[in-house]
Short mmCIF file of C-alpha atoms in Angstrom, two decimals:
data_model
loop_
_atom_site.label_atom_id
_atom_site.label_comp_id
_atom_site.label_asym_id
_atom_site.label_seq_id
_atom_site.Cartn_x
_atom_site.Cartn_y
_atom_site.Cartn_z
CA UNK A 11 0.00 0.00 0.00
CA UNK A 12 1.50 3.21 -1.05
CA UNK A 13 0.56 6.73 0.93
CA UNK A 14 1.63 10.16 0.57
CA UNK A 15 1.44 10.64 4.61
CA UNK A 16 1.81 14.32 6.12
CA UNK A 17 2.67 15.21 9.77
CA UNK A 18 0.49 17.90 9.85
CA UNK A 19 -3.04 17.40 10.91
CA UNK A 20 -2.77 13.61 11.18
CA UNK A 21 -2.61 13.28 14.94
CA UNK A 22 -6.68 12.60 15.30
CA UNK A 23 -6.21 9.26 15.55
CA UNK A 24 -4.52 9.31 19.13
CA UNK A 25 -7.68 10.63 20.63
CA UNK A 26 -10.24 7.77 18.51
CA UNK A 27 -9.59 5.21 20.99
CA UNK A 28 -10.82 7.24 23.96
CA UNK A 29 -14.00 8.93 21.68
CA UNK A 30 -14.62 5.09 20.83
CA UNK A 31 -14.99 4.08 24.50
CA UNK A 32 -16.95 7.24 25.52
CA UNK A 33 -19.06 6.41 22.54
CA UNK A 34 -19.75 2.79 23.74
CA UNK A 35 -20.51 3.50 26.93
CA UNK A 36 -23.35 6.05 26.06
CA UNK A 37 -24.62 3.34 24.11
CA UNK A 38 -24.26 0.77 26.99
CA UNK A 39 -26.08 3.66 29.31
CA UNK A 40 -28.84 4.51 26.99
CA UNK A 41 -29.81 1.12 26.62
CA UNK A 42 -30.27 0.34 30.15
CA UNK A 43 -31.84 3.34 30.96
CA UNK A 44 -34.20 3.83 28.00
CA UNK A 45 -34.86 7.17 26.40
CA UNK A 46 -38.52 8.76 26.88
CA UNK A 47 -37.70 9.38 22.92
CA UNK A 48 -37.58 6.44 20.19
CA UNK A 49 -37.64 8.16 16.84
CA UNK A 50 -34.72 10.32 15.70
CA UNK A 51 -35.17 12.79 12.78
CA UNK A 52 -32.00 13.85 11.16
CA UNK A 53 -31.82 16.75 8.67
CA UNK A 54 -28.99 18.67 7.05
CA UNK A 55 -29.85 22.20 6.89
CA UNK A 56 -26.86 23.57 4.27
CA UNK A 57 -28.52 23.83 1.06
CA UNK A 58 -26.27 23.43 -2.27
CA UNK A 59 -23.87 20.91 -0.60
CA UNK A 60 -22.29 18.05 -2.66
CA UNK A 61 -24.21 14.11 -2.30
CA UNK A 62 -21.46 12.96 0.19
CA UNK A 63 -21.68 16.17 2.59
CA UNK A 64 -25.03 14.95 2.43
CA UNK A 65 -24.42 11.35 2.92
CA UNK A 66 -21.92 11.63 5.24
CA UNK A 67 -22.99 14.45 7.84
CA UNK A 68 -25.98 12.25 7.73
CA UNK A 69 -24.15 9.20 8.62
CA UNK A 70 -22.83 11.22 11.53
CA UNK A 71 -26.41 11.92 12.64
CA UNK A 72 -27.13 7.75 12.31
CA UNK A 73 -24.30 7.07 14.61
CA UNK A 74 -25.62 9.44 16.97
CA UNK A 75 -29.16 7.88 17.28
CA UNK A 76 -27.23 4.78 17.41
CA UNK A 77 -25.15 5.85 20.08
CA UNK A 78 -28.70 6.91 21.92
CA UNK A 79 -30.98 3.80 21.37
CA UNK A 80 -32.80 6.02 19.08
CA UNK A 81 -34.23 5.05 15.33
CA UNK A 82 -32.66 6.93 13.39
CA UNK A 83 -35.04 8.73 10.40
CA UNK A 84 -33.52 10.97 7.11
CA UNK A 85 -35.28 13.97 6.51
CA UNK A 86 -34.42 15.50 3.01
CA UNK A 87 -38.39 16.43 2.54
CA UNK A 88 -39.35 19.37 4.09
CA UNK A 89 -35.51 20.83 3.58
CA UNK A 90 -34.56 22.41 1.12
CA UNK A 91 -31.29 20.68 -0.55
CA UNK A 92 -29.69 19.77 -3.69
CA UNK A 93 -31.67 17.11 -4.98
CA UNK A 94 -34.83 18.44 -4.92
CA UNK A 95 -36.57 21.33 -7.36
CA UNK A 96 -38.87 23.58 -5.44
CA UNK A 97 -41.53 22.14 -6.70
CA UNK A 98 -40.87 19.15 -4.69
CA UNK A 99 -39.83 20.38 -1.39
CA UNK A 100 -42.13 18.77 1.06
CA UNK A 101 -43.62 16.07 -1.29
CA UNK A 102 -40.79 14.39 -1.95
CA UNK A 103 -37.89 12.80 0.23
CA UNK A 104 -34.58 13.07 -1.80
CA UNK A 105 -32.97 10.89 0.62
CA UNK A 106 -35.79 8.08 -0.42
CA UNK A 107 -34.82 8.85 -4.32
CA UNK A 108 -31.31 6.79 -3.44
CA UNK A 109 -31.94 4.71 0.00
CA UNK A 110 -33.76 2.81 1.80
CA UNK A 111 -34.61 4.58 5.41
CA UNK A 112 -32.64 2.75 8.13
CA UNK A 113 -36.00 1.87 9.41
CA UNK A 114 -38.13 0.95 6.72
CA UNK A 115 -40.08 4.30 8.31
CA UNK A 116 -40.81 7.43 7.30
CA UNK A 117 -40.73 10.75 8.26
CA UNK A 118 -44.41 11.65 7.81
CA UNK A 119 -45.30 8.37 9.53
CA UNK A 120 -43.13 9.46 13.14
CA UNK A 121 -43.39 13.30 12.75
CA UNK A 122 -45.96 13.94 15.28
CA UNK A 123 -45.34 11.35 17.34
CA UNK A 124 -44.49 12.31 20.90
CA UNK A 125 -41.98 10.08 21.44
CA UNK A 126 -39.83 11.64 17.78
CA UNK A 127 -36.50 13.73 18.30
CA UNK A 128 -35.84 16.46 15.41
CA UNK A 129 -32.48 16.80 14.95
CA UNK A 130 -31.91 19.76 12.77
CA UNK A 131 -27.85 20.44 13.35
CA UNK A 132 -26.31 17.69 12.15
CA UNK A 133 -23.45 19.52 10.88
CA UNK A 134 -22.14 19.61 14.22
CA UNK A 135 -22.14 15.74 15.07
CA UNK A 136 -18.78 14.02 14.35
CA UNK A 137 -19.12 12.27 11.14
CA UNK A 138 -16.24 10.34 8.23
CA UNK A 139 -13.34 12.35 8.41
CA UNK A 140 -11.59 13.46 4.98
CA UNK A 141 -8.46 12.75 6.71
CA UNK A 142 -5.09 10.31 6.12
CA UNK A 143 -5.94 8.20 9.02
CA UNK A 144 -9.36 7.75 8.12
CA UNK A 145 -8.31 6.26 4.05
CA UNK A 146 -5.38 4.35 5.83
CA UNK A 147 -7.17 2.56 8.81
CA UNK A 148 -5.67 3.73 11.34
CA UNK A 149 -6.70 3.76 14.84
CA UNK A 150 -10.02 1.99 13.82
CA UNK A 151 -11.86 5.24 12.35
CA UNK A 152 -12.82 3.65 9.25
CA UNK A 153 -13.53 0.12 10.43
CA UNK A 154 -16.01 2.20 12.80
CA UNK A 155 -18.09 4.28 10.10
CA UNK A 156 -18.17 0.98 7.53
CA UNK A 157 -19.78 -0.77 10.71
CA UNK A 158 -22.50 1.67 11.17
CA UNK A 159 -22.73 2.15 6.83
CA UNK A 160 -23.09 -1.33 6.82
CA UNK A 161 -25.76 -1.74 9.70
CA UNK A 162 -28.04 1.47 8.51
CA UNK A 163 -27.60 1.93 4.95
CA UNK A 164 -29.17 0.48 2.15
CA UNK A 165 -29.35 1.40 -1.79
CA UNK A 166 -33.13 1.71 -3.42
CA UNK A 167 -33.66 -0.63 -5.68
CA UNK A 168 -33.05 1.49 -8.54
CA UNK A 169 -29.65 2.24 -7.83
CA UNK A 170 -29.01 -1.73 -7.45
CA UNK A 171 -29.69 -2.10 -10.74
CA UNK A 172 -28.04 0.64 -12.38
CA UNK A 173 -24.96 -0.32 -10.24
CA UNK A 174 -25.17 -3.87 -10.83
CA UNK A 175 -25.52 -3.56 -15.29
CA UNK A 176 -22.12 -1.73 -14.85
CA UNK A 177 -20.52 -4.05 -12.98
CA UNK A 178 -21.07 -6.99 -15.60
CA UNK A 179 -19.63 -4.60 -18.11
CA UNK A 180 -16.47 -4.92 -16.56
CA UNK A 181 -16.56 -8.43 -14.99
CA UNK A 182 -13.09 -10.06 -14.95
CA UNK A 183 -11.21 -7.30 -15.78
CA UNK A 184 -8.14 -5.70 -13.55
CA UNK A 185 -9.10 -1.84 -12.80
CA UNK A 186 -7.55 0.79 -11.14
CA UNK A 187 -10.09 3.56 -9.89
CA UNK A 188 -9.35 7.16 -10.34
CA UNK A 189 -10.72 10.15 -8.16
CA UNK A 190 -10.67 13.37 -8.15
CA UNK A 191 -12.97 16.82 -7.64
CA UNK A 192 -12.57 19.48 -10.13
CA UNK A 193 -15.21 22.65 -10.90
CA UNK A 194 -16.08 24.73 -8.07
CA UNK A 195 -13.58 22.85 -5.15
CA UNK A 196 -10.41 23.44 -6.60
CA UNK A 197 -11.61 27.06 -7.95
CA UNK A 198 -13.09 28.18 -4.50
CA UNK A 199 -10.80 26.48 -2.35
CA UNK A 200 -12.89 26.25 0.84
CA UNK A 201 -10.69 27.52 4.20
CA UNK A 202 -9.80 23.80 5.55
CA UNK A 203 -10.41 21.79 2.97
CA UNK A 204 -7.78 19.19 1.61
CA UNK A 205 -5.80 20.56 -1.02
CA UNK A 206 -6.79 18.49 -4.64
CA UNK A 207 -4.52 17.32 -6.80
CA UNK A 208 -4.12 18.61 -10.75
CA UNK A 209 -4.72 16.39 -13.35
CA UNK A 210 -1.80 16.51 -14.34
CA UNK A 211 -0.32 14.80 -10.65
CA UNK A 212 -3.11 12.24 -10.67
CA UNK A 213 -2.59 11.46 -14.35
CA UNK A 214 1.41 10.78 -13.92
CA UNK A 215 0.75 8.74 -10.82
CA UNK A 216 -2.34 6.47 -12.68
CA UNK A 217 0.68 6.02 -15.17
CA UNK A 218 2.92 4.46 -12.72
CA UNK A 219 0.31 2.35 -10.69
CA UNK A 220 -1.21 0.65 -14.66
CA UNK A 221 2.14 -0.21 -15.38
CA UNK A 222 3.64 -1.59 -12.23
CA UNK A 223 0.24 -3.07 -10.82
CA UNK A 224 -0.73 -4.35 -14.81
CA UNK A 225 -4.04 -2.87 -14.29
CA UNK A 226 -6.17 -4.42 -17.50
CA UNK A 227 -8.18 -0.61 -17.49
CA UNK A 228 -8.65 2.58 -15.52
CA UNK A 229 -11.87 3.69 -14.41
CA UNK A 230 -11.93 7.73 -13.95
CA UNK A 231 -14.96 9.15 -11.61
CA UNK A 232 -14.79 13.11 -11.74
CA UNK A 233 -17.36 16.07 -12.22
CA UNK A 234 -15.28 18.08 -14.65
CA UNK A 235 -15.54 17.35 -18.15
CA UNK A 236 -12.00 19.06 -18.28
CA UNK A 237 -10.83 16.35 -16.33
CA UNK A 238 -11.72 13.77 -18.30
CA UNK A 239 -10.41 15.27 -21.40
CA UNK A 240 -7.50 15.12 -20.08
CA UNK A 241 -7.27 11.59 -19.27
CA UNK A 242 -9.09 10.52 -22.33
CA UNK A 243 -5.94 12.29 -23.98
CA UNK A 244 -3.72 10.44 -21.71
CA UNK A 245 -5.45 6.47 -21.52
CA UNK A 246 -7.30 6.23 -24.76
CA UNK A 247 -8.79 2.88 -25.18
CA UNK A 248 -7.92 1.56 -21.90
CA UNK A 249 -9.94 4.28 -20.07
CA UNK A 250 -13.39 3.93 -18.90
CA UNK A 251 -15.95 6.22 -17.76
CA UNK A 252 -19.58 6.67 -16.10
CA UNK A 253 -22.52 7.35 -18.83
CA UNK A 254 -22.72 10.81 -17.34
CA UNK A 255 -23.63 14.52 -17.93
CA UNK A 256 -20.40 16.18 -17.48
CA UNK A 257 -19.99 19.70 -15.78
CA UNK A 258 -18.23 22.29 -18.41
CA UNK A 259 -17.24 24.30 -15.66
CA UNK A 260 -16.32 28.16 -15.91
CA UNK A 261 -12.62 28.58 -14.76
CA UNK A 262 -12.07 31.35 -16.31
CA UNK A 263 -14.79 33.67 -15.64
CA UNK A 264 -15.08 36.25 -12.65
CA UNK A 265 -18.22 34.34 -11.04
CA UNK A 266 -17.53 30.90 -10.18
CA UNK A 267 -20.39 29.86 -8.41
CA UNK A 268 -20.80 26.00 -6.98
CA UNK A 269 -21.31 22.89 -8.95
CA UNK A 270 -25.03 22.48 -7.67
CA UNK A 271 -25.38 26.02 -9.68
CA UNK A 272 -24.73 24.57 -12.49
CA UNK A 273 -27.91 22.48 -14.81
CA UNK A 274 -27.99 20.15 -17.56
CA UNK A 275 -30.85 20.76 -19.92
CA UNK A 276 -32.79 17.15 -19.27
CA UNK A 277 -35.74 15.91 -17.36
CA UNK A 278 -35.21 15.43 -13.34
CA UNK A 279 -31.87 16.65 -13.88
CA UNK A 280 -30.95 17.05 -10.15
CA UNK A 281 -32.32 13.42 -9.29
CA UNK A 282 -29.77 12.66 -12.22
CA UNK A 283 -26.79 14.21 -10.93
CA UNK A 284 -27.22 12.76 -7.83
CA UNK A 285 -27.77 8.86 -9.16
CA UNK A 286 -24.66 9.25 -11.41
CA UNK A 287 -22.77 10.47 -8.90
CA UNK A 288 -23.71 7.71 -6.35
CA UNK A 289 -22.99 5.26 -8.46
CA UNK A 290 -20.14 6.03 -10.03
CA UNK A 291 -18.79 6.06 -6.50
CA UNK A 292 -20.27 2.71 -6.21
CA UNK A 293 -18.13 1.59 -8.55
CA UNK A 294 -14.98 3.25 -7.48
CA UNK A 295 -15.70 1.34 -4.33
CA UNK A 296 -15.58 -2.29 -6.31
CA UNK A 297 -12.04 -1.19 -8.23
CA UNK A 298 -8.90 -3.47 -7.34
CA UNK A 299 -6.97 -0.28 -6.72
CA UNK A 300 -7.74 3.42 -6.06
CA UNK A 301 -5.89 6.48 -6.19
CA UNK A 302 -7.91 9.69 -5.24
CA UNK A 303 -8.07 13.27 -3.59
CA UNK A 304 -9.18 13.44 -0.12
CA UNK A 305 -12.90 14.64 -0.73
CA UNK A 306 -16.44 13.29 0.47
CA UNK A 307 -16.58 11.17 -2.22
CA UNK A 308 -13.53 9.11 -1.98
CA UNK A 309 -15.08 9.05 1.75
CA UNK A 310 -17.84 7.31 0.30
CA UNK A 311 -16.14 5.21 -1.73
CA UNK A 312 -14.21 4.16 1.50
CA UNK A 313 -17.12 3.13 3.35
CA UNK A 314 -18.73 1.32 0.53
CA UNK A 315 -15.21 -0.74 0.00
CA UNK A 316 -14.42 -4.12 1.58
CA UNK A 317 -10.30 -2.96 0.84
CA UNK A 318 -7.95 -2.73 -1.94
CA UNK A 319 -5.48 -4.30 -3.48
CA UNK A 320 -3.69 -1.15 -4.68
CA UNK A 321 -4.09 2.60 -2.60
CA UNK A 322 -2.62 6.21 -3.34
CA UNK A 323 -4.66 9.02 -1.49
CA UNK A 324 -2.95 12.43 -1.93
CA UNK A 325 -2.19 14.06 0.89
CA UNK A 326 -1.03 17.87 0.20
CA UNK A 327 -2.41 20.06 2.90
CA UNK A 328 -4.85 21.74 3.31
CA UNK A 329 -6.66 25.03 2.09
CA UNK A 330 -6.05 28.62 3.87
#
C-alpha cells in the first residue's frame, strides 16, 4: 500500500480510541436506561452541498441515534437541498430517491409522534473524516463508520440495478479507480479543505500504478468534463468512464459559483446528478486499486469498500 502521509493534521487518531470508548458506553447507558424518545429525525440544513456532505454528515447523525438507542429517520423532505426542485420540497424525500430509510419508516409516519426527536444540526455531530488516518485505517476510524454504513444503509432498488448492469460490463477485468474533484472545489478552495490534486499529478501517478500493478483498465470518476479530457488524452482505449452529464465548468470567468449552480438541460436533472454520482462512486468502491483526492466522495467510496489491493490518497495540505 502506497501513501503520501503528512505530519500535519494527522494526529486525530490518538484521541479515537478514547472517543470510541466514551461512545460505547453512552450506548451501553442509553440502553439500560431507555430514552422517553424512540424516533430520531435527522436533517442537514446547508442547502447546495455536494451528495457525500449529504451522505456523510448524515451518517454522523445515524451514529448518533445509534449511540442513543434512538431510530434513526432521514429527513431531506421538508428541507430544502440539492436534490430536490422547489416544486418538490415537502412532497418528496430526496434521501428516499437513493436509499432505503434505516427503518423501513418514514418521516411523515413518526413526525408527530411524541416520542420523535428532530435533529436539525447535524453539521455539528462528528461524522467520516476526509483525513489520512481515516483512508489508511488507522486507529479503527474507518472500520467504525463501515460498521455503522453497513448496519443502517441500504441502496433503493433502482440504484441496485443501475450499479449492478455496470458491474457486468467490466466483470473479470483488472481496474484501477481514479478520483478526483474538479469545478467549483479546486476554484473556490474552501478555508480547511484538503488541497486536490491537478490532473496533471493524478494522471502521472495512474501512469505508474497501470504499469507496475498491470491494471487491464482505468476507471476515472470526476465532475469536470475538463478532467476527463484530459485523461481521455492520456489512456485512450484503456480508459473507462460513467454514462454521465459532465460539468463544463467556468474557470475562467469572474463568477464561479458551486457545482449544484450549475444544470444540464434534461428531465429530473438534479435526481440525475445525484444517481450518477452515487454510483459512479459505487463503482470506485468495487475497483482493485484506487488512487484519489481526499474529498467526500472518496469518503464514500471508503465506506462502501471491503479494501484494496492497490491505494494512493494524496495528501497535500490543506486550504487557507
Amino acid at each position: 500500500m502506497k501513501y503520501i502521509q503528512r505530519m500535519k493534521h494527522n494526529f486525530g487518531f490518538i484521541l479515537w480510541p478514547f472517543v470510541r470508548f466514551i461512545w460505547y458506553m453512552e450506548h451501553i447507558l442509553f440502553k439500560i436506561f431507555k430514552r422517553k424518545k424512540e424516533y430520531c429525525i435527522l436533517r442537514y440544513l446547508g442547502n447546495g452541498a455536494g451528495f457525500f456532505c449529504y451522505f456523510n454528515t448524515l451518517l454522523g447523525g445515524i451514529a448518533y441515534a445509534d449511540r442513543k438507542n434512538m431510530i434513526p429517520i432521514i429527513d431531506m423532505k421538508y428541507i430544502r437541498n440539492t436534490y430536490l426542485t422547489d416544486d418538490k420540497v415537502g412532497r418528496v424525500n430526496a434521501w428516499e430517491y437513493y436509499f432505503e430509510q434505516p427503518a423501513k419508516i418514514s418521516a411523515d409516519e413518526v413526525l408527530s409522534h411524541e416520542r420523535c426527536f428532530i435533529f436539525d444540526q447535524t453539521h455539528y455531530l462528528p461524522g467520516p473524516l476526509q483525513n489520512p488516518n481515516f483512508y489508511s485505517g488507522r486507529g479503527g476510524m474507518l472500520s467504525y463508520w463501515q460498521k455503522i454504513r453497513k448496519k443502517y444503509i441500504r441502496l433503493a432498488p433502482a440504484v441496485i440495478n443501475r450499479f449492478e448492469n455496470m458491474k457486468i460490463k467490466y466483470k473479470g477485468k483488472k481496474i484501477l479507480g481514479v478520483h478526483i474533484r474538479g469545478t467549483d472545489y479546486t476554484v473556490l478552495k474552501p478555508a480547511g479543505h484538503p488541497v486536490q490534486p491537478t490532473p496533471e499529478q493524478a494522471i502521472d501517478k495512474a501512469k505508474e500504478a497501470m504499469q507496475e500493478k498491470n491494471f487491464d483498465i482505468l476507471y476515472l470518476s470526476t465532475e469536470d468534463k475538463r478532467i476527463m479530457s484530459k485523461f481521455q488524452k492520456a489512456f485512450g482505449e484503456k480508459l473507462i468512464y460513467p454514462e454521465s452529464e459532465y460539468v463544463e465548468f467556468d474557470y475562467t470567468g469572474s463568477n464561479h459559483g458551486y457545482i449544484d449552480s450549475y444544470t444540464i438541460d434534461r428531465d429530473n436533472d438534479k435526481y440525475l446528478r445525484g444517481m450518477e454520482y452515487l454510483v459512479s462512486i459505487l463503482f470506485l468502491s468495487q475497483c482493485d486499486g484506487i488512487i484519489c483526492s481526499q474529498c467526500g466522495g472518496s469518503t464514500g467510496a471508503f465506506l462502501f469498500s471491503e479494501g484494496f489491493d492497490y491505494l494512493y490518497v494524496f495528501d497535500l495540505g490543506y486550504y487557507d
